[in-house]
Coordinates of C-alpha atoms and ligand atoms in Angstrom, one line a residue:
M19 CA 231.2 26.9 -79.0
Q20 CA 230.0 24.0 -81.3
D21 CA 226.2 24.0 -81.4
S22 CA 224.4 20.5 -80.9
L23 CA 227.3 17.9 -79.1
T24 CA 226.4 14.4 -78.9
L25 CA 228.6 12.0 -76.1
L26 CA 228.9 9.0 -75.5
G27 CA 229.6 8.0 -72.0
L28 CA 231.1 4.7 -70.1
E29 CA 231.6 3.8 -67.0
S30 CA 232.8 0.9 -64.8
S31 CA 234.4 2.4 -61.8
C32 CA 232.4 0.1 -59.5
D33 CA 230.1 -2.8 -59.8
D34 CA 227.6 -1.1 -62.6
T35 CA 228.9 -1.7 -66.4
A36 CA 227.1 1.4 -67.9
A37 CA 227.1 3.6 -71.4
A38 CA 224.9 6.5 -72.2
I39 CA 224.5 8.8 -75.1
V40 CA 223.8 12.4 -74.3
R41 CA 223.0 15.3 -76.6
H42 CA 222.7 19.2 -75.9
R43 CA 222.2 22.1 -77.8
P44 CA 223.6 25.4 -76.5
G45 CA 220.2 27.2 -74.7
Q46 CA 218.2 24.3 -74.6
A47 CA 217.8 21.2 -71.8
P48 CA 220.3 18.4 -72.5
E49 CA 219.0 14.8 -73.4
I50 CA 219.5 11.9 -72.3
L51 CA 219.0 9.6 -75.6
A52 CA 219.9 6.2 -74.6
S53 CA 221.2 5.0 -70.9
V54 CA 221.9 1.5 -70.3
V55 CA 223.4 0.0 -66.9
H56 CA 224.4 -3.8 -66.5
G57 CA 225.0 -4.5 -62.5
Q58 CA 226.8 -7.0 -61.1
T59 CA 224.5 -7.4 -57.7
A60 CA 224.4 -11.6 -58.5
I61 CA 227.9 -11.8 -59.5
H62 CA 229.5 -10.4 -56.2
A63 CA 226.5 -11.3 -54.0
P64 CA 228.0 -14.6 -52.5
F65 CA 230.9 -12.9 -51.1
G66 CA 229.3 -10.1 -49.4
G67 CA 231.3 -7.0 -51.0
V68 CA 232.6 -6.4 -54.8
V69 CA 235.2 -8.5 -55.7
P70 CA 237.5 -6.4 -57.6
E71 CA 238.8 -9.0 -60.3
L72 CA 235.6 -10.6 -60.9
A73 CA 234.1 -6.9 -61.3
A74 CA 237.0 -6.2 -63.9
R75 CA 236.4 -9.2 -66.0
A76 CA 232.6 -8.3 -66.2
H77 CA 233.4 -4.8 -67.0
A78 CA 235.2 -6.1 -70.0
E79 CA 233.0 -8.6 -70.7
K80 CA 230.0 -6.3 -70.7
L81 CA 231.4 -2.9 -72.2
D82 CA 231.0 -3.4 -75.8
I83 CA 227.4 -4.8 -75.1
C84 CA 226.2 -1.6 -73.2
V85 CA 227.7 0.5 -75.8
E86 CA 225.8 -1.1 -78.9
E87 CA 222.8 -1.0 -76.9
A88 CA 223.1 2.6 -76.1
L89 CA 223.7 3.0 -80.2
L90 CA 220.5 1.0 -80.5
Q91 CA 218.5 2.5 -78.2
A92 CA 219.7 6.5 -79.2
D93 CA 219.0 5.0 -82.9
L94 CA 222.3 6.3 -84.0
P95 CA 225.3 5.0 -85.8
L96 CA 228.8 5.6 -84.4
S97 CA 229.4 8.5 -87.1
A98 CA 226.9 10.4 -85.3
L99 CA 229.1 10.7 -82.2
D100 CA 230.9 13.9 -81.4
A101 CA 233.4 12.4 -78.7
V102 CA 233.7 10.1 -76.2
A103 CA 233.7 10.2 -72.4
V104 CA 234.8 8.0 -69.6
T105 CA 235.5 7.6 -66.0
A106 CA 239.3 7.4 -65.5
G107 CA 239.1 7.1 -61.5
P108 CA 238.6 7.2 -58.9
G109 CA 237.5 3.5 -58.4
L110 CA 238.6 0.0 -58.6
I111 CA 241.6 -0.2 -61.0
G112 CA 240.7 -2.7 -63.0
G113 CA 237.3 -1.9 -63.8
V114 CA 238.5 2.1 -64.5
L115 CA 241.1 0.6 -67.2
S116 CA 238.3 -2.0 -68.6
G117 CA 236.4 1.2 -69.2
V118 CA 239.8 3.5 -70.4
M119 CA 240.8 1.2 -72.9
C120 CA 237.2 0.7 -74.3
A121 CA 236.8 3.8 -74.9
K122 CA 240.2 4.6 -76.4
G123 CA 239.5 1.6 -78.8
I124 CA 236.3 3.6 -79.8
A125 CA 237.9 6.9 -80.2
A126 CA 241.0 5.5 -82.0
G127 CA 238.5 3.4 -84.0
A128 CA 236.1 6.0 -85.1
G129 CA 238.5 8.8 -85.2
L130 CA 237.0 10.6 -82.5
P131 CA 238.1 13.2 -79.3
L132 CA 238.5 11.2 -75.8
I133 CA 237.8 12.9 -72.3
G134 CA 238.2 11.4 -69.1
V135 CA 236.0 11.9 -66.3
N136 CA 236.6 12.2 -62.6
H137 CA 233.4 9.8 -61.6
L138 CA 232.7 12.1 -58.9
A139 CA 232.6 15.2 -60.7
G140 CA 229.7 13.3 -62.8
H141 CA 227.8 12.6 -59.3
A142 CA 228.2 16.4 -58.9
L143 CA 227.8 17.7 -62.4
T144 CA 224.2 15.8 -62.7
P145 CA 222.4 18.6 -61.1
R146 CA 223.1 20.9 -64.1
L147 CA 222.1 17.7 -66.6
T148 CA 219.0 17.4 -64.8
D149 CA 218.2 20.8 -63.7
G150 CA 220.2 23.3 -65.7
L151 CA 221.6 24.5 -62.0
A152 CA 223.9 27.6 -62.5
Y153 CA 227.7 27.8 -61.0
P154 CA 228.1 27.9 -58.0
Y155 CA 225.8 25.7 -56.3
L156 CA 226.1 23.6 -53.0
M157 CA 226.4 20.2 -53.4
L158 CA 225.7 17.1 -50.5
L159 CA 226.9 13.8 -51.8
V160 CA 225.5 11.2 -49.9
S161 CA 225.5 7.6 -50.6
G162 CA 226.7 4.4 -49.2
G163 CA 230.2 4.9 -50.1
H164 CA 230.2 8.7 -49.8
C165 CA 229.4 11.9 -47.8
Q166 CA 230.8 15.5 -48.5
F167 CA 229.6 18.8 -49.3
L168 CA 230.9 20.8 -52.2
I169 CA 230.8 24.1 -53.7
V170 CA 230.7 23.3 -57.4
R171 CA 232.1 26.0 -59.4
G172 CA 232.7 24.8 -62.5
P173 CA 233.4 21.4 -64.7
E174 CA 236.9 21.1 -62.8
E175 CA 236.0 23.6 -59.7
F176 CA 235.0 22.1 -56.7
T177 CA 235.7 23.7 -52.9
R178 CA 235.2 20.7 -50.4
L179 CA 233.9 22.3 -47.0
G180 CA 233.9 19.2 -45.2
G181 CA 232.6 15.3 -45.0
T182 CA 232.6 12.2 -42.8
I183 CA 236.0 11.3 -41.0
D184 CA 234.7 7.3 -41.1
D185 CA 231.6 6.0 -42.2
A186 CA 229.1 6.9 -45.0
P187 CA 225.6 7.3 -44.0
G188 CA 224.4 4.6 -46.5
E189 CA 226.9 2.4 -44.8
A190 CA 225.8 3.2 -41.3
F191 CA 222.0 2.3 -42.8
D192 CA 223.1 -0.7 -44.1
K193 CA 225.3 -1.8 -40.8
T194 CA 222.3 -1.1 -38.4
A195 CA 220.1 -3.1 -40.6
K196 CA 222.4 -6.0 -40.6
L197 CA 222.6 -5.8 -37.0
L198 CA 218.9 -5.6 -36.4
A199 CA 218.6 -8.3 -38.8
L200 CA 216.5 -6.4 -41.5
P201 CA 217.2 -6.9 -45.4
Q202 CA 219.7 -5.2 -47.6
P203 CA 219.7 -2.6 -48.7
G204 CA 219.5 -1.0 -45.5
G205 CA 218.4 2.3 -46.0
P206 CA 214.9 1.8 -47.5
S207 CA 214.5 -1.5 -44.7
V208 CA 215.4 1.1 -41.4
E209 CA 212.9 3.4 -43.2
A210 CA 210.2 1.3 -43.6
A211 CA 210.9 0.0 -40.1
A212 CA 211.0 3.6 -38.6
K213 CA 207.7 4.5 -39.5
A214 CA 206.1 2.7 -36.7
G215 CA 208.7 3.8 -33.9
D216 CA 209.4 6.5 -31.5
P217 CA 212.4 8.1 -32.5
K218 CA 212.6 9.7 -28.8
R219 CA 213.2 6.2 -26.9
F220 CA 216.6 5.6 -27.3
P221 CA 219.0 8.3 -26.8
L222 CA 221.6 8.2 -29.5
P223 CA 224.6 10.6 -29.9
R224 CA 224.8 13.4 -32.5
P225 CA 228.2 12.6 -33.2
L226 CA 230.7 15.8 -34.0
L227 CA 227.5 18.4 -33.6
D228 CA 229.5 20.0 -31.0
R229 CA 232.4 20.8 -33.2
P230 CA 232.4 23.6 -35.5
G231 CA 232.7 23.1 -39.4
C232 CA 230.7 20.7 -41.8
D233 CA 233.1 17.5 -40.8
M234 CA 230.9 14.4 -39.9
S235 CA 230.9 10.9 -38.2
F236 CA 228.7 7.9 -38.5
S237 CA 230.8 5.0 -37.1
G238 CA 229.8 6.0 -33.3
L239 CA 226.3 5.7 -34.0
K240 CA 226.3 2.3 -35.5
T241 CA 228.2 1.3 -32.1
A242 CA 225.9 3.0 -30.0
M243 CA 223.1 1.1 -31.9
L244 CA 225.0 -2.0 -31.6
R245 CA 224.9 -1.3 -27.5
A246 CA 221.4 -0.4 -27.4
R247 CA 220.5 -3.9 -29.3
D248 CA 222.3 -5.6 -27.1
T249 CA 220.9 -4.3 -23.8
I250 CA 217.2 -5.0 -25.1
V251 CA 218.2 -8.9 -26.0
A252 CA 219.7 -9.2 -22.7
E253 CA 216.9 -8.0 -21.0
K254 CA 214.2 -9.5 -23.0
G255 CA 215.7 -12.7 -24.5
G256 CA 215.2 -11.0 -28.2
L257 CA 214.3 -8.3 -30.1
P258 CA 210.3 -7.4 -30.1
V259 CA 209.3 -5.5 -33.4
Q260 CA 208.6 -2.3 -31.7
D261 CA 211.6 -2.3 -29.9
R262 CA 213.5 -2.6 -33.2
A263 CA 211.2 -0.1 -34.8
D264 CA 212.0 2.7 -31.9
L265 CA 215.9 1.6 -32.6
C266 CA 215.4 2.5 -36.6
A267 CA 213.5 5.3 -35.6
G268 CA 215.9 6.7 -33.4
F269 CA 218.7 6.0 -35.8
Q270 CA 217.6 7.5 -38.7
Q271 CA 216.6 10.7 -36.5
A272 CA 219.7 10.9 -35.2
V273 CA 221.4 10.9 -39.3
T274 CA 218.7 13.7 -40.3
E275 CA 219.2 16.1 -37.6
V276 CA 223.4 15.5 -38.4
L277 CA 222.9 15.9 -42.0
A278 CA 220.4 19.1 -41.5
E279 CA 222.7 20.8 -39.0
K280 CA 225.9 20.2 -41.3
S281 CA 223.6 21.3 -44.1
R282 CA 222.6 24.4 -42.6
R283 CA 226.3 25.5 -41.6
A284 CA 227.4 24.4 -45.6
M285 CA 224.7 26.6 -47.0
A286 CA 225.8 29.9 -44.4
D287 CA 229.5 29.1 -46.1
Y288 CA 228.2 28.9 -49.5
L289 CA 225.7 31.9 -49.1
A290 CA 228.8 34.2 -48.1
H291 CA 230.1 33.9 -51.9
E292 CA 227.1 35.4 -52.7
P293 CA 225.7 33.3 -55.7
T294 CA 223.3 34.8 -58.1
E295 CA 220.8 31.9 -58.2
P296 CA 221.8 29.8 -55.0
A297 CA 221.0 26.1 -54.6
F298 CA 221.2 23.2 -53.0
A299 CA 221.5 19.8 -54.7
V300 CA 221.4 16.7 -52.9
A301 CA 222.5 13.5 -54.8
G302 CA 223.1 9.6 -53.7
G303 CA 221.1 6.7 -52.5
V304 CA 220.5 8.4 -49.0
A305 CA 218.7 11.2 -50.5
A306 CA 216.0 8.8 -51.4
N307 CA 215.2 8.9 -47.5
G308 CA 212.0 10.8 -47.1
P309 CA 212.8 12.3 -44.0
I310 CA 216.4 13.0 -44.3
R311 CA 215.3 14.6 -48.0
A312 CA 212.5 16.6 -46.1
A313 CA 215.1 18.0 -43.5
L314 CA 217.4 19.1 -46.3
E315 CA 214.6 20.7 -48.3
A316 CA 213.2 22.6 -45.1
V317 CA 217.1 24.0 -44.2
A318 CA 217.3 25.6 -47.6
A319 CA 213.6 26.7 -47.7
K320 CA 214.3 28.5 -44.4
A321 CA 217.7 30.2 -46.2
G322 CA 215.9 30.9 -49.7
V323 CA 217.7 28.7 -51.8
R324 CA 216.5 26.2 -54.3
F325 CA 216.3 22.5 -53.8
T326 CA 217.2 19.8 -55.9
A327 CA 217.6 16.3 -56.1
P328 CA 218.1 14.6 -59.2
P329 CA 215.8 11.1 -59.8
L330 CA 217.5 8.3 -58.7
R331 CA 218.0 6.3 -61.4
L332 CA 221.0 9.4 -62.2
C333 CA 221.8 9.5 -58.4
T334 CA 223.3 6.0 -58.8
D335 CA 226.0 4.8 -61.0
N336 CA 225.4 5.3 -64.3
A337 CA 226.9 6.6 -67.8
A338 CA 224.5 9.8 -68.5
M339 CA 226.5 11.6 -65.9
I340 CA 229.7 10.5 -67.0
A341 CA 228.6 11.7 -70.9
W342 CA 227.2 15.2 -69.3
A343 CA 230.6 15.8 -67.6
G344 CA 232.4 15.1 -70.4
M345 CA 230.9 17.2 -72.7
E346 CA 231.0 20.4 -69.7
R347 CA 234.7 19.8 -70.2
F348 CA 234.8 19.2 -74.0
R349 CA 232.8 22.7 -74.2
A350 CA 235.8 24.2 -72.2
G351 CA 237.9 23.3 -75.1
Q352 CA 239.6 20.1 -72.9
R353 CA 240.7 16.9 -74.6
D354 CA 242.8 13.9 -73.4
D355 CA 244.7 11.6 -75.6
M356 CA 246.1 7.9 -75.8
A357 CA 247.8 8.6 -72.9
L358 CA 245.0 8.9 -70.6
G359 CA 245.6 7.0 -67.2
A360 CA 243.4 5.1 -64.9
R361 CA 243.4 6.5 -61.4
P362 CA 242.2 4.5 -58.1
R363 CA 242.4 7.8 -56.3
W364 CA 241.4 11.1 -57.8
P365 CA 239.9 14.1 -54.9
L366 CA 237.6 16.5 -56.2
D367 CA 238.8 19.3 -54.5
R368 CA 243.1 19.1 -54.9
S369 CA 243.6 21.9 -51.9
S370 CA 241.7 20.1 -49.4
P371 CA 243.5 17.8 -46.8
A372 CA 243.4 14.0 -47.3
M373 CA 241.1 12.2 -45.0
L374 CA 241.9 9.2 -42.9
G375 CA 238.6 7.9 -43.5
S376 CA 236.4 9.4 -45.8
G377 CA 233.4 6.9 -46.2
K378 CA 235.3 5.0 -48.5
K379 CA 235.4 1.8 -46.8
G380 CA 233.4 0.4 -49.7
A381 CA 233.8 0.2 -53.0
K382 CA 231.6 2.6 -53.9
A383 CA 231.6 6.2 -54.6
Ligands
KG4_12 O1 224.2 6.2 -54.0 P1 223.7 4.3 -54.2 O2 222.7 3.6 -55.0 O3 225.5 4.3 -54.1 C1 226.4 4.3 -53.6 O4 226.8 3.7 -52.2 O5 227.5 5.1 -54.6 O6 223.8 4.2 -52.6 C2 223.2 3.1 -51.8 C3 223.5 3.5 -50.3 C4 222.8 2.4 -49.5 O7 223.9 2.2 -48.4 C5 221.6 2.1 -49.4 O8 221.3 2.0 -48.2 C6 221.5 3.9 -49.2 O9 221.9 4.2 -50.3 N1 219.9 4.2 -49.3 C7 219.2 4.6 -48.1 C8 217.9 4.7 -48.6 N2 217.8 4.3 -50.2 C9 219.0 3.4 -50.4 N3 219.6 5.0 -47.0 C10 218.5 5.8 -46.2 N4 217.1 5.6 -46.8 C11 216.8 5.1 -48.0 N5 216.0 5.0 -48.2
ZN13 ZN1 229.2 6.7 -58.0

């Protein structure tokens, strides 16, 4: 094993262009020497969603700038790097291609090894970067584009225990906010409104809770919200603030109960493998939700399992997670070459059956 390694990571699979530099000395905690993220929110805002062609062009324009900024932040020359890691999928193909081409250019120009990284592996391995979790640990990825339980066994070894069969919870929060005329992103505004609400007033469904396993569904919940709202509007000619708060509280409570119960089941599956240092990590924007986080933490505490959640800036798309996932592949002796391709789809667990919907209606993962 090489002593100290310093990797550059690049990310461009959706609407964030990012470069980061991570250093790791065996036996010590990894250090993020630089992390630069240029979002594209303003570019896509007028279109109500990410426009792939515009995203790809913006990535191509920003990648070099991000790399320069990251080297400046870390105060390092290119020659101090040991390898370049890049998101090679899954994601919007134009953006992924921009990143892969940029990484190939740097690798060829500076004579550095090239490592392709699965973007989802980047998210899933982040608790090792931030908290040094030992394999195997249980992971819940829960964001605007994703929702799945994984047993993370190694840098490229994942077992998918279940996930959403339609919308991701973040997507459901966003749609709920939209139908209640609350600002986007919906998660924080629904959470804020729910604080003054009665979660018991509207009996909303708990989809798939009556079925065994860890699969989830959130699209029916959103439809139930729409009906409840329409009933109130028809009766009262509008949506009073208290009714809106009660709807938000009811919705948040339903999502919380589903995530908590499914986590309990995933935990039982995971613990059956008798991990030596049992841990449950949650990542993704929805992990920022106070009541949801508290419920997941309680599930872990009850099972005597360590609970961790990476800081939000490392939960959302960034390149430090790509540099770290690349570091793990590199240490395992893996390298890519100039034939590295860009993959729009790339499931983490190749043995699990493809899902019809998997919370991937949005562009983000
Ligand atoms: O991980 P993320 O930043 O991006 C991806 O989707 O990849 O997650 C964004 C999602 C949005 O749908 C947002 O509404 C949701 O996370 N979110 C929340 C909260 N903060 C962000 N959902 C519930 N409660 C929150 N406090
Ligand atoms: Zn992501």
